[in-house]
């Protein structure tokens, strides 16, 4: 068995590199000229400066680079003028045996890079940064009186929930480390946020299938589950381990049997938040991908989906396993897991979520929010 060379699935190195470039416009004193007009200067750009933030999202399989250009004003939130995005491979895992080669690149970088510019981002910080991104793009952070939205993210190794509680009871009864306050754009924001490590979709698959996170060398890697089609046999790789996965013989309803297995995995693992049911939420990652697979939303444009849509789809897909196996052997399991997870978090069946990958052509990832957070820290 190979040992993972990097710790965690979400090895997100937020290289928060902020390079300040101030562009000032000055009027020059010219003698009147009856033949030539003075050069035109757009009023919107006068007396404003531009600030650039460069964020490297360095993951295990690839590196994504975001270059943000902001127009800065006085005592107001920055305006995002442009985002440039590039993605390259390989990722950090390719340099596991030579980390100094990675760090040395930033020592010779012409950009402002402090000691804290390179770090491993934990799930909670990722959730807060994604919340900042979405609420900046939707206008929720532009004034103290603006309404904010919550965000749900379902990754491979962890899942996050973040929203701004309006009910004081939520703050009082929640675990202390679930409530975070921070400064952003001259305002203090308090959010409920938590990252459930091990409850991302890929990690959940392993648990639901009956596997363990670190199997012993002599241990069996064969997994049998009612969430797979009867008679199905195939291989699945997770965390450098290749498992043989098989479906059980027909018997109990596949949906009911799979849901029972998922409920056991999630029992006591997720904290229900009653207030979240009333708020507006955006959902990303595997919430989005599985909705695309169902044909509920357009792959590029996104759309909306209800918890009941996931539940109905899970019943339909799981109910046809023995007749028409789905293209992905894990489709039934994934849909059941998503529907149970959302209900355990406190969302009723009629709760609707917005599913988007971009807002105003800007990616709804944590990168923009983390850049804002870093720029704001420079002021102090």
Coordinates of C-alpha atoms in Angstrom, one line a residue:
X1 CA 0.0 0.0 0.0
X2 CA 1.3 3.4 -0.9
X3 CA 1.5 6.0 1.9
X4 CA 0.0 9.3 1.0
X5 CA 2.7 11.8 0.4
X6 CA 0.6 14.8 1.4
X7 CA -1.6 15.2 4.4
X8 CA -5.3 15.5 3.6
X9 CA -7.2 15.5 0.4
X10 CA -7.7 19.2 0.6
X11 CA -4.1 20.3 0.6
X12 CA -4.9 23.7 -0.5
X13 CA -1.9 26.0 -0.2
X14 CA -3.3 29.5 -0.3
X15 CA -0.4 31.4 -1.6
X16 CA -1.9 34.8 -0.9
X17 CA 0.3 37.1 -3.0
X18 CA -0.7 40.7 -3.1
X19 CA 1.1 43.0 -5.4
X20 CA 0.1 46.6 -5.0
X21 CA 0.3 48.7 -8.1
X22 CA -1.1 52.2 -7.7
X23 CA -2.1 54.0 -10.9
X24 CA -2.7 57.7 -10.3
X25 CA -4.2 60.1 -12.8
X26 CA -3.0 63.7 -12.8
X27 CA -4.1 66.5 -14.9
X28 CA -1.3 68.3 -16.6
X29 CA -1.2 72.0 -16.9
X30 CA -1.4 72.9 -20.6
X31 CA -1.8 76.1 -22.4
X32 CA -5.1 76.5 -24.2
X33 CA -5.0 74.9 -27.6
X34 CA -7.7 75.8 -30.1
X35 CA -6.8 72.9 -32.3
X36 CA -6.5 70.0 -29.9
X37 CA -8.8 68.8 -27.1
X38 CA -7.3 67.6 -23.8
X39 CA -7.0 63.8 -23.6
X40 CA -10.2 62.1 -22.4
X41 CA -10.0 60.5 -19.0
X42 CA -13.0 58.3 -17.9
X43 CA -14.5 59.9 -14.7
X44 CA -14.9 56.5 -13.1
X45 CA -11.1 56.0 -13.1
X46 CA -10.1 59.4 -11.7
X47 CA -8.6 59.6 -8.3
X48 CA -8.8 55.8 -7.9
X49 CA -6.0 53.3 -7.5
X50 CA -5.8 49.7 -8.7
X51 CA -4.7 46.8 -6.5
X52 CA -3.8 43.4 -7.7
X53 CA -4.1 40.1 -5.8
X54 CA -2.6 36.8 -7.0
X55 CA -3.8 33.6 -5.5
X56 CA -2.2 30.2 -6.1
X57 CA -4.6 27.4 -5.2
X58 CA -2.0 24.6 -5.1
X59 CA -3.6 21.3 -4.7
X60 CA -2.3 17.7 -4.9
X61 CA -3.3 17.2 -8.6
X62 CA -3.0 20.6 -10.1
X63 CA -2.4 24.3 -9.5
X64 CA -4.9 27.0 -10.2
X65 CA -3.8 30.6 -10.5
X66 CA -6.3 33.5 -9.9
X67 CA -5.2 37.1 -10.8
X68 CA -7.6 39.7 -9.5
X69 CA -7.6 43.4 -10.4
X70 CA -9.5 45.6 -8.0
X71 CA -10.5 49.3 -8.3
X72 CA -10.1 50.8 -4.9
X73 CA -12.1 53.7 -3.5
X74 CA -12.2 55.6 -0.2
X75 CA -14.1 53.9 2.6
X76 CA -16.0 51.5 0.3
X77 CA -15.7 48.0 -0.8
X78 CA -13.3 47.3 -3.7
X79 CA -14.7 46.8 -7.1
X80 CA -13.5 43.7 -9.0
X81 CA -12.5 44.8 -12.4
X82 CA -11.1 41.6 -13.9
X83 CA -10.2 38.0 -13.0
X84 CA -7.6 36.1 -15.0
X85 CA -7.6 32.3 -14.4
X86 CA -5.2 29.6 -15.4
X87 CA -4.8 26.0 -14.3
X88 CA -1.8 23.8 -14.8
X89 CA -0.6 20.3 -13.9
X90 CA 1.1 18.5 -12.1
X91 CA 0.2 19.5 -8.6
X92 CA 2.1 19.5 -5.3
X93 CA 2.2 15.8 -5.0
X94 CA 4.7 15.7 -7.9
X95 CA 7.1 17.7 -5.6
X96 CA 6.5 15.6 -2.4
X97 CA 10.2 14.6 -2.4
X98 CA 11.5 18.1 -3.0
X99 CA 9.4 20.7 -1.2
X100 CA 12.3 23.2 -1.1
X101 CA 12.0 23.4 -4.9
X102 CA 8.5 24.9 -4.4
X103 CA 9.4 27.3 -1.6
X104 CA 12.4 28.6 -3.4
X105 CA 10.2 29.9 -6.2
X106 CA 8.6 32.4 -3.9
X107 CA 11.9 33.6 -2.5
X108 CA 12.9 35.0 -5.9
X109 CA 9.3 36.2 -6.7
X110 CA 9.0 39.9 -7.5
X111 CA 5.6 39.9 -5.7
X112 CA 5.0 40.8 -2.0
X113 CA 5.1 37.5 -0.3
X114 CA 5.2 37.4 3.5
X115 CA 6.0 34.5 5.8
X116 CA 2.3 33.8 6.2
X117 CA 1.7 33.9 2.4
X118 CA 2.1 30.1 2.1
X119 CA 0.0 27.9 4.4
X120 CA -2.2 24.8 4.5
X121 CA -5.8 26.1 4.5
X122 CA -8.1 24.2 6.8
X123 CA -11.8 23.5 6.0
X124 CA -13.2 26.3 8.2
X125 CA -11.1 29.0 6.6
X126 CA -12.1 27.6 3.2
X127 CA -15.7 27.9 4.1
X128 CA -15.4 31.4 5.4
X129 CA -13.4 32.5 2.3
X130 CA -16.1 30.9 0.0
X131 CA -18.8 32.8 2.0
X132 CA -16.9 36.1 1.4
X133 CA -16.6 35.4 -2.3
X134 CA -20.2 34.7 -2.9
X135 CA -21.5 37.5 -0.7
X136 CA -19.1 40.0 -2.4
X137 CA -20.3 38.9 -5.8
X138 CA -24.0 39.0 -4.8
X139 CA -23.7 42.4 -3.1
X140 CA -24.1 41.1 0.4
X141 CA -20.9 42.7 1.7
X142 CA -21.3 46.1 0.0
X143 CA -23.1 47.7 2.9
X144 CA -24.0 47.0 6.5
X145 CA -27.7 46.7 5.7
X146 CA -27.3 44.2 2.9
X147 CA -28.6 40.6 3.2
X148 CA -26.1 37.8 3.0
X149 CA -26.5 34.3 1.7
X150 CA -25.2 31.0 3.1
X151 CA -22.9 28.6 1.3
X152 CA -22.7 24.8 1.2
X153 CA -19.7 23.0 -0.2
X154 CA -19.4 19.3 -0.7
X155 CA -15.8 18.3 -1.5
X156 CA -14.2 14.9 -1.7
X157 CA -12.8 14.8 1.8
X158 CA -14.9 17.3 3.7
X159 CA -18.1 19.3 3.6
X160 CA -18.7 22.9 4.9
X161 CA -21.6 25.0 5.9
X162 CA -21.3 28.7 6.5
X163 CA -23.9 31.4 7.0
X164 CA -24.5 34.6 9.0
X165 CA -26.9 33.8 11.9
X166 CA -29.7 36.3 12.5
X167 CA -31.1 34.5 15.5
X168 CA -29.2 35.2 18.7
X169 CA -30.2 31.7 19.9
X170 CA -28.1 30.1 17.2
X171 CA -25.0 31.9 18.5
X172 CA -25.8 31.0 22.1
X173 CA -26.4 27.2 21.6
X174 CA -23.8 26.5 18.9
X175 CA -20.4 25.1 19.9
X176 CA -17.9 28.0 20.5
X177 CA -15.7 27.1 17.6
X178 CA -18.6 27.1 15.2
X179 CA -19.0 30.9 15.6
X180 CA -16.4 33.2 14.0
X181 CA -16.2 37.0 13.8
X182 CA -13.9 38.9 11.5
X183 CA -13.4 42.3 10.0
X184 CA -14.1 42.9 6.3
X185 CA -14.5 46.2 4.4
X186 CA -14.7 48.2 7.6
X187 CA -17.5 46.0 9.0
X188 CA -17.6 43.1 11.5
X189 CA -19.2 39.9 10.3
X190 CA -20.2 37.0 12.5
X191 CA -20.8 33.6 10.8
X192 CA -21.7 30.1 11.8
X193 CA -19.2 27.9 10.0
X194 CA -18.0 24.3 10.3
X195 CA -16.1 21.9 8.2
X196 CA -16.9 18.2 8.7
X197 CA -13.7 16.4 7.8
X198 CA -14.3 12.9 6.6
X199 CA -17.8 13.6 5.4
X200 CA -16.9 14.7 1.9
X201 CA -18.4 12.6 -0.9
X202 CA -15.3 10.4 -1.6
X203 CA -14.6 9.7 2.1
X204 CA -18.3 9.1 2.7
X205 CA -18.3 6.5 -0.1
X206 CA -15.6 4.5 1.6
X207 CA -17.5 4.6 5.0
X208 CA -20.8 3.7 3.4
X209 CA -19.2 0.8 1.5
X210 CA -17.9 -0.5 4.8
X211 CA -14.2 0.3 4.3
X212 CA -11.8 1.9 6.7
X213 CA -9.7 5.0 6.0
X214 CA -6.3 3.3 6.5
X215 CA -6.6 -0.5 5.7
X216 CA -3.9 -2.7 7.0
X217 CA -1.6 -4.3 4.4
X218 CA -3.1 -7.8 5.1
X219 CA -6.6 -6.4 5.3
X220 CA -9.3 -7.1 2.7
X221 CA -10.0 -4.5 0.1
X222 CA -13.2 -6.1 -1.1
X223 CA -16.3 -4.0 -0.3
X224 CA -19.9 -5.2 -0.7
X225 CA -22.8 -2.8 -0.5
X226 CA -26.6 -2.6 -1.1
X227 CA -25.9 0.8 -2.7
X228 CA -24.4 -0.9 -5.8
X229 CA -26.3 -2.8 -8.5
X230 CA -26.8 -6.5 -7.7
X231 CA -24.2 -8.5 -9.5
X232 CA -21.9 -5.5 -10.1
X233 CA -18.2 -6.0 -9.6
X234 CA -15.6 -3.4 -10.3
X235 CA -12.6 -1.5 -8.9
X236 CA -12.4 1.9 -7.2
X237 CA -9.3 3.8 -6.1
X238 CA -9.3 6.0 -3.1
X239 CA -6.3 7.5 -1.2
X240 CA -3.9 5.3 -3.2
X241 CA -5.8 2.1 -2.3
X242 CA -7.6 0.1 -5.0
X243 CA -10.7 -1.5 -3.7
X244 CA -12.8 -4.3 -5.3
X245 CA -16.5 -3.2 -4.9
X246 CA -19.5 -5.4 -5.4
X247 CA -23.2 -5.2 -5.2
X248 CA -25.3 -7.4 -2.9
X249 CA -27.9 -9.9 -4.2
X250 CA -31.4 -8.6 -4.6
X251 CA -33.5 -8.5 -1.6
X252 CA -34.5 -5.4 0.4
X253 CA -35.3 -2.2 -1.5
X254 CA -31.9 -0.9 -2.7
X255 CA -33.0 2.7 -1.7
X256 CA -34.1 1.7 1.8
X257 CA -31.1 -0.5 2.4
X258 CA -28.7 2.2 1.1
X259 CA -30.4 5.0 3.1
X260 CA -30.1 2.9 6.3
X261 CA -26.4 2.4 5.7
X262 CA -25.9 6.1 5.1
X263 CA -27.9 7.1 8.2
X264 CA -25.7 4.9 10.3
X265 CA -22.6 6.6 8.9
X266 CA -23.9 10.0 9.6
X267 CA -25.6 9.3 12.9
X268 CA -24.3 11.8 15.5
X269 CA -21.8 13.3 13.1
X270 CA -23.7 16.3 11.9
X271 CA -25.2 19.1 14.0
X272 CA -28.6 20.2 12.9
X273 CA -29.1 24.0 12.6
X274 CA -32.8 25.0 12.6
X275 CA -32.1 28.6 11.5
X276 CA -30.3 27.5 8.3
X277 CA -33.6 26.2 6.9
X278 CA -35.0 29.8 6.5
X279 CA -31.9 31.3 4.9
X280 CA -30.9 31.6 1.2
X281 CA -28.1 29.2 0.3
X282 CA -25.7 28.6 -2.6
X283 CA -24.4 25.1 -3.0
X284 CA -21.2 24.0 -4.9
X285 CA -18.9 21.1 -5.9
X286 CA -20.5 17.7 -5.8
X287 CA -23.9 19.2 -5.0
X288 CA -23.6 20.9 -8.4
X289 CA -22.0 17.9 -10.2
X290 CA -24.7 15.5 -9.2
X291 CA -27.5 17.9 -10.2
X292 CA -25.8 18.2 -13.6
X293 CA -25.7 14.3 -13.9
X294 CA -29.4 14.3 -13.1
X295 CA -30.1 16.8 -15.9
X296 CA -31.8 19.2 -13.3
X297 CA -29.4 22.1 -14.1
X298 CA -27.3 23.1 -17.1
X299 CA -23.6 22.3 -16.8
X300 CA -22.5 25.8 -17.6
X301 CA -25.4 28.0 -16.5
X302 CA -26.3 26.2 -13.2
X303 CA -29.8 26.6 -11.8
X304 CA -31.6 25.6 -8.6
X305 CA -32.6 22.3 -6.9
X306 CA -34.6 21.3 -3.9
X307 CA -33.8 18.7 -1.3
X308 CA -36.9 16.7 -2.5
X309 CA -35.3 16.6 -6.0
X310 CA -32.3 14.8 -4.6
X311 CA -34.6 12.4 -2.6
X312 CA -36.8 11.6 -5.6
X313 CA -33.8 11.1 -7.8
X314 CA -32.2 8.8 -5.3
X315 CA -35.4 6.7 -5.1
X316 CA -35.6 6.5 -8.9
X317 CA -32.0 5.7 -9.5
X318 CA -31.7 3.1 -6.7
X319 CA -35.0 1.6 -7.6
X320 CA -33.7 0.7 -11.1
X321 CA -30.4 -0.7 -10.2
X322 CA -31.3 -4.3 -11.1
X323 CA -33.0 -3.2 -14.3
X324 CA -30.9 -0.4 -15.7
X325 CA -27.6 0.1 -13.9
X326 CA -26.6 3.8 -13.9
X327 CA -23.6 4.9 -15.9
X328 CA -21.7 5.5 -12.6
X329 CA -22.0 2.5 -10.2
X330 CA -21.9 5.0 -7.3
X331 CA -24.8 7.2 -8.5
X332 CA -27.4 5.7 -6.2
X333 CA -25.0 6.0 -3.2
X334 CA -24.0 9.6 -4.0
X335 CA -27.6 10.8 -4.3
X336 CA -28.7 9.0 -1.1
X337 CA -25.8 10.4 0.8
X338 CA -26.5 14.0 -0.4
X339 CA -30.2 13.8 0.4
X340 CA -29.6 12.4 4.0
X341 CA -26.7 14.9 4.7
X342 CA -28.9 17.9 3.8
X343 CA -31.7 16.7 6.0
X344 CA -29.3 16.0 8.9
X345 CA -28.1 19.6 8.5
X346 CA -31.6 20.8 9.1
X347 CA -32.9 21.5 5.6
X348 CA -36.5 20.4 4.8
X349 CA -37.6 18.7 1.6
X350 CA -38.9 21.9 0.1
X351 CA -35.7 23.8 0.7
X352 CA -34.3 25.2 -2.6
X353 CA -30.6 25.9 -3.2
X354 CA -28.9 27.9 -6.0
X355 CA -26.3 26.0 -7.9
X356 CA -23.7 28.1 -9.7
X357 CA -20.1 27.8 -10.7
X358 CA -19.6 31.5 -11.5
X359 CA -21.3 34.8 -10.6
X360 CA -20.7 37.6 -13.1
X361 CA -18.1 35.3 -14.8
X362 CA -16.1 35.0 -11.6
X363 CA -15.5 31.6 -10.0
X364 CA -17.4 31.0 -6.8
X365 CA -14.4 29.4 -5.1
X366 CA -12.6 30.4 -1.9
X367 CA -9.8 32.1 -3.8
X368 CA -11.4 35.6 -4.1
X369 CA -12.5 35.7 -0.5
X370 CA -9.1 34.6 0.8
X371 CA -7.5 37.3 -1.3
X372 CA -9.8 39.9 0.2
X373 CA -9.0 38.6 3.7
X374 CA -5.3 38.8 3.0
X375 CA -5.5 42.4 1.6
X376 CA -7.5 43.4 4.6
X377 CA -4.8 42.0 6.9
X378 CA -2.2 44.1 5.2
X379 CA -3.9 47.3 6.5
X380 CA -3.0 46.3 10.1

